[in-house]
Amino acid sequence: MKITLVNPPYPPSVHSHPPFIPLGLAYLSAVALQAGHEVTVIDCQAERLSAESFRSRIAKTPSDIVGVTATTLLYKSAMKLVTIIREVQPGAITVLGGSHGSFWDQNALQEYPSLDIVVRLEGENTLLELAEKLQTKTALSEVLGITYRNTDGKIVRNADRPYIENLDSLPVPAHHLLPLENLKHNGKIIFPLVSSRGCVYWCDFCSTVRMFGRGYRMRSAKNVVDEMQFVHEKYGVDQVTFYDDAFSVDRNRVVEICRELQARKLKLKWDCGTRVDMVDRELLTIMRNAGCFAVWLGVESGSELILGAMNKKIKIEQTKKAYKTANQVGLMTIANVVLGFPGETEDTALQTINLVKELNPDDVGFYIATPYPGTPMYEEVVKNGWLRVTDFDKYDTAGPTFETPTLSMQKAAELRAKAYQDFYLRPRYVLKMMQRGGVYGLAAVKTSGAYLLRYLHLR
């Protein structure tokens, strides 16, 4: 089968990060190639393709199946492409995958007649079986993990597909199908890796863990380092980043990965994200000695009340200890913070802002709590009638989409602006990053300068 996989563009006028390797599409491509299919990847973000320029591109790409991935923010953009695909490739089967479709599957099929099938949750094995059924013109009724229209036009939701337990069985992502030259930042590509799927904790705001299940499925240390060595040797990569939801759930496996890296004398820098209650001095030191240079540690809130509401299951003292230890070990630290979660007040938000200043990480992301379909937070917000913005193009975590009796949307936006200004305009922080130097230190100082200009303009 001729399979085309598409990464849609960001909606217009939305804050967007520089394009990164779409790892999910790279995995899907790899398993499809392994099964003998022809695969093309169109990365609209990396190639700077608008919906209209995508039209001419897909018209020149004969396809039996066109799959488009989408988070909630990219959903409407993805569906514009699906409509275009139907117009220029009327014989192609259109498929939606990714986190948003997994929890919005029946709605998507009702909203967009051009969409044929939604692949829910983990997609590799589902794509292979779906391609086989379409190629042999066999009924789709037995394909687990899809929602589709039957021959009568009725929407049918097949049972979920079991998760892949042996992640070592997956091939190396098909990076070679991606426009790698367009994915360079500061002259180099930072390759992402996923060494595990799923999470043992289910924070109420997170849709990612609900994509990959309650549980923790791990690749072996050897398999992980094999991939790190492969991208290092094939693409000249000297830095990778782990996309795991919580990299250090299994402490022993992290130690094994670090020992394997040292045994092979692989000079690779890497970073990862994890929970503050899943690190200690010994582990962080081992990671540092094996090439880790930065850790993303979820702060989320500086209020015990809000942490409890989030179902985060951490204490603020654990957060303080983790950041202090990471700094002492010599790792860069990046804080992830959620503002405006249901129950948030101006006072609890200020507690969070003050905690982040006390932690003094090297960088921070202040994200507005956003009710993604499939999460308990979404259900709570809808149930209580708090939702104010239903346009998914606005679900970028930079602006509020709901308000509660304890916090208005305007106040939430003001608190986020204050959080960034208070963090980046501290002389202590600017001095720290000037002393750090290098690419990261320079970038941080530039960010502080940008916020200073913004602050003076506001004044």
Tab-separated table of N, CA, C and O in Angstrom, residues 115-170:
chain	number	residue	atom	x	y	z
A	115	LEU	N	-13.571	12.465	6.697
A	115	LEU	CA	-12.766	11.552	7.501
A	115	LEU	C	-13.382	10.159	7.471
A	115	LEU	O	-14.569	9.985	7.725
A	116	ASP	N	-12.544	9.147	7.197
A	116	ASP	CA	-13.031	7.773	7.110
A	116	ASP	C	-12.842	6.975	8.392
A	116	ASP	O	-13.736	6.243	8.814
A	117	ILE	N	-11.666	7.096	9.003
A	117	ILE	CA	-11.309	6.220	10.114
A	117	ILE	C	-10.506	7.003	11.158
A	117	ILE	O	-9.696	7.872	10.802
A	118	VAL	N	-10.717	6.697	12.429
A	118	VAL	CA	-9.876	7.210	13.513
A	118	VAL	C	-9.135	6.038	14.137
A	118	VAL	O	-9.749	5.032	14.508
A	119	VAL	N	-7.824	6.168	14.231
A	119	VAL	CA	-7.005	5.185	14.945
A	119	VAL	C	-6.790	5.712	16.366
A	119	VAL	O	-6.261	6.801	16.554
A	120	ARG	N	-7.214	4.926	17.342
A	120	ARG	CA	-7.163	5.368	18.732
A	120	ARG	C	-5.915	4.819	19.439
A	120	ARG	O	-5.469	3.710	19.178
A	121	LEU	N	-5.415	5.624	20.366
A	121	LEU	CA	-4.323	5.226	21.250
A	121	LEU	C	-3.085	4.822	20.447
A	121	LEU	O	-2.786	5.422	19.430
A	122	GLU	N	-2.362	3.814	20.937
A	122	GLU	CA	-1.106	3.396	20.311
A	122	GLU	C	-1.377	2.852	18.907
A	122	GLU	O	-2.191	1.943	18.748
A	123	GLY	N	-0.663	3.377	17.897
A	123	GLY	CA	-1.118	3.138	16.533
A	123	GLY	C	-0.357	2.166	15.671
A	123	GLY	O	-0.829	1.823	14.578
A	124	GLU	N	0.820	1.684	16.111
A	124	GLU	CA	1.663	0.921	15.193
A	124	GLU	C	0.973	-0.345	14.674
A	124	GLU	O	0.854	-0.543	13.461
A	125	ASN	N	0.539	-1.214	15.577
A	125	ASN	CA	-0.072	-2.473	15.137
A	125	ASN	C	-1.430	-2.250	14.478
A	125	ASN	O	-1.818	-2.996	13.574
A	126	THR	N	-2.132	-1.216	14.927
A	126	THR	CA	-3.426	-0.908	14.312
A	126	THR	C	-3.243	-0.500	12.859
A	126	THR	O	-4.000	-0.924	11.976
A	127	LEU	N	-2.242	0.340	12.584
A	127	LEU	CA	-1.982	0.765	11.204
A	127	LEU	C	-1.667	-0.433	10.318
A	127	LEU	O	-2.169	-0.539	9.193
A	128	LEU	N	-0.860	-1.354	10.813
A	128	LEU	CA	-0.485	-2.526	10.004
A	128	LEU	C	-1.709	-3.380	9.675
A	128	LEU	O	-1.892	-3.802	8.533
A	129	GLU	N	-2.541	-3.635	10.673
A	129	GLU	CA	-3.720	-4.467	10.420
A	129	GLU	C	-4.709	-3.734	9.524
A	129	GLU	O	-5.328	-4.341	8.637
A	130	LEU	N	-4.861	-2.443	9.742
A	130	LEU	CA	-5.770	-1.652	8.923
A	130	LEU	C	-5.319	-1.681	7.457
A	130	LEU	O	-6.141	-1.877	6.542
A	131	ALA	N	-4.033	-1.504	7.214
A	131	ALA	CA	-3.517	-1.530	5.842
A	131	ALA	C	-3.761	-2.891	5.200
A	131	ALA	O	-4.128	-2.982	4.020
A	132	GLU	N	-3.576	-3.951	5.980
A	132	GLU	CA	-3.777	-5.302	5.447
A	132	GLU	C	-5.239	-5.526	5.065
A	132	GLU	O	-5.547	-6.077	4.002
A	133	LYS	N	-6.151	-5.065	5.914
A	133	LYS	CA	-7.585	-5.238	5.628
A	133	LYS	C	-8.001	-4.416	4.413
A	133	LYS	O	-8.797	-4.878	3.574
A	134	LEU	N	-7.492	-3.199	4.317
A	134	LEU	CA	-7.846	-2.356	3.172
A	134	LEU	C	-7.262	-2.917	1.882
A	134	LEU	O	-7.903	-2.865	0.825
A	135	GLN	N	-6.063	-3.455	1.966
A	135	GLN	CA	-5.423	-4.003	0.762
A	135	GLN	C	-6.176	-5.228	0.247
A	135	GLN	O	-6.326	-5.414	-0.954
A	136	THR	N	-6.662	-6.050	1.166
A	136	THR	CA	-7.375	-7.274	0.776
A	136	THR	C	-8.881	-7.057	0.684
A	136	THR	O	-9.630	-8.011	0.435
A	137	LYS	N	-9.297	-5.791	0.895
A	137	LYS	CA	-10.718	-5.428	0.847
A	137	LYS	C	-11.548	-6.304	1.789
A	137	LYS	O	-12.626	-6.805	1.435
A	138	THR	N	-11.015	-6.475	2.988
A	138	THR	CA	-11.671	-7.262	4.033
A	138	THR	C	-12.381	-6.318	4.998
A	138	THR	O	-11.948	-5.185	5.206
A	139	ALA	N	-13.454	-6.776	5.631
A	139	ALA	CA	-14.220	-5.956	6.569
A	139	ALA	C	-13.335	-5.482	7.715
A	139	ALA	O	-12.414	-6.180	8.158
A	140	LEU	N	-13.649	-4.286	8.212
A	140	LEU	CA	-12.857	-3.684	9.290
A	140	LEU	C	-13.391	-4.023	10.675
A	140	LEU	O	-12.855	-3.549	11.676
A	141	SER	N	-14.401	-4.844	10.746
A	141	SER	CA	-15.086	-5.100	12.017
A	141	SER	C	-14.199	-5.750	13.068
A	141	SER	O	-14.467	-5.640	14.264
A	142	GLU	N	-13.123	-6.420	12.636
A	142	GLU	CA	-12.255	-7.105	13.594
A	142	GLU	C	-10.979	-6.312	13.919
A	142	GLU	O	-10.152	-6.787	14.697
A	143	VAL	N	-10.825	-5.115	13.335
A	143	VAL	CA	-9.615	-4.332	13.578
A	143	VAL	C	-9.759	-3.590	14.912
A	143	VAL	O	-10.545	-2.646	15.022
A	144	LEU	N	-9.004	-4.013	15.903
A	144	LEU	CA	-9.078	-3.371	17.219
A	144	LEU	C	-8.462	-1.978	17.178
A	144	LEU	O	-7.497	-1.724	16.458
A	145	GLY	N	-9.053	-1.066	17.949
A	145	GLY	CA	-8.466	0.264	18.094
A	145	GLY	C	-8.874	1.281	17.058
A	145	GLY	O	-8.232	2.329	16.940
A	146	ILE	N	-9.941	1.013	16.290
A	146	ILE	CA	-10.386	2.002	15.303
A	146	ILE	C	-11.857	2.366	15.518
A	146	ILE	O	-12.634	1.587	16.083
A	147	THR	N	-12.212	3.549	15.066
A	147	THR	CA	-13.595	3.997	14.959
A	147	THR	C	-13.795	4.398	13.510
A	147	THR	O	-12.959	5.104	12.931
A	148	TYR	N	-14.900	3.977	12.894
A	148	TYR	CA	-15.055	4.169	11.447
A	148	TYR	C	-16.540	4.157	11.068
A	148	TYR	O	-17.410	3.866	11.893
A	149	ARG	N	-16.791	4.475	9.803
A	149	ARG	CA	-18.148	4.354	9.261
A	149	ARG	C	-18.261	3.025	8.516
A	149	ARG	O	-17.398	2.689	7.703
A	150	ASN	N	-19.326	2.290	8.781
A	150	ASN	CA	-19.524	1.057	8.018
A	150	ASN	C	-20.193	1.372	6.677
A	150	ASN	O	-20.415	2.545	6.343
A	151	THR	N	-20.522	0.351	5.940
A	151	THR	CA	-21.085	0.564	4.602
A	151	THR	C	-22.437	1.272	4.636
A	151	THR	O	-22.864	1.862	3.641
A	152	ASP	N	-23.123	1.223	5.770
A	152	ASP	CA	-24.407	1.916	5.926
A	152	ASP	C	-24.248	3.352	6.408
A	152	ASP	O	-25.239	4.053	6.618
A	153	GLY	N	-22.983	3.777	6.630
A	153	GLY	CA	-22.741	5.129	7.114
A	153	GLY	C	-22.827	5.258	8.620
A	153	GLY	O	-22.663	6.353	9.164
A	154	LYS	N	-23.055	4.159	9.317
A	154	LYS	CA	-23.139	4.185	10.771
A	154	LYS	C	-21.739	4.193	11.375
A	154	LYS	O	-20.844	3.481	10.912
A	155	ILE	N	-21.559	5.002	12.434
A	155	ILE	CA	-20.262	5.066	13.102
A	155	ILE	C	-20.118	3.861	14.035
A	155	ILE	O	-20.981	3.604	14.880
A	156	VAL	N	-19.036	3.126	13.854
A	156	VAL	CA	-18.773	1.914	14.638
A	156	VAL	C	-17.478	2.118	15.424
A	156	VAL	O	-16.466	2.556	14.862
A	157	ARG	N	-17.527	1.772	16.698
A	157	ARG	CA	-16.337	1.920	17.562
A	157	ARG	C	-15.882	0.535	18.014
A	157	ARG	O	-16.464	-0.062	18.926
A	158	ASN	N	-14.847	0.013	17.382
A	158	ASN	CA	-14.322	-1.290	17.775
A	158	ASN	C	-13.623	-1.206	19.129
A	158	ASN	O	-13.252	-0.115	19.585
A	159	ALA	N	-13.436	-2.343	19.765
A	159	ALA	CA	-12.779	-2.385	21.071
A	159	ALA	C	-11.346	-1.870	20.986
A	159	ALA	O	-10.727	-1.874	19.911
A	160	ASP	N	-10.828	-1.416	22.118
A	160	ASP	CA	-9.446	-0.942	22.159
A	160	ASP	C	-8.473	-2.077	21.862
A	160	ASP	O	-8.744	-3.247	22.155
A	161	ARG	N	-7.333	-1.711	21.309
A	161	ARG	CA	-6.276	-2.688	21.059
A	161	ARG	C	-5.371	-2.780	22.299
A	161	ARG	O	-5.018	-1.749	22.890
A	162	PRO	N	-4.971	-3.967	22.701
A	162	PRO	CA	-4.008	-4.086	23.811
A	162	PRO	C	-2.707	-3.368	23.468
A	162	PRO	O	-2.297	-3.308	22.307
A	163	TYR	N	-2.071	-2.829	24.479
A	163	TYR	CA	-0.815	-2.124	24.261
A	163	TYR	C	0.310	-3.103	23.909
A	163	TYR	O	0.269	-4.280	24.257
A	164	ILE	N	1.314	-2.586	23.222
A	164	ILE	CA	2.498	-3.378	22.875
A	164	ILE	C	3.319	-3.577	24.146
A	164	ILE	O	3.811	-2.604	24.736
A	165	GLU	N	3.458	-4.806	24.589
A	165	GLU	CA	4.184	-5.070	25.825
A	165	GLU	C	5.693	-5.115	25.594
A	165	GLU	O	6.470	-4.657	26.431
A	166	ASN	N	6.125	-5.671	24.470
A	166	ASN	CA	7.554	-5.755	24.173
A	166	ASN	C	7.960	-4.596	23.273
A	166	ASN	O	7.955	-4.707	22.046
A	167	LEU	N	8.326	-3.481	23.867
A	167	LEU	CA	8.691	-2.300	23.079
A	167	LEU	C	10.000	-2.499	22.322
A	167	LEU	O	10.258	-1.797	21.336
A	168	ASP	N	10.817	-3.457	22.745
A	168	ASP	CA	12.046	-3.752	22.002
A	168	ASP	C	11.745	-4.295	20.605
A	168	ASP	O	12.621	-4.293	19.734
A	169	SER	N	10.509	-4.769	20.409
A	169	SER	CA	10.146	-5.323	19.102
A	169	SER	C	9.941	-4.243	18.046
A	169	SER	O	9.905	-4.537	16.849
A	170	LEU	N	9.807	-3.004	18.460
A	170	LEU	CA	9.607	-1.917	17.498
A	170	LEU	C	10.917	-1.568	16.809
A	170	LEU	O	11.977	-1.547	17.440
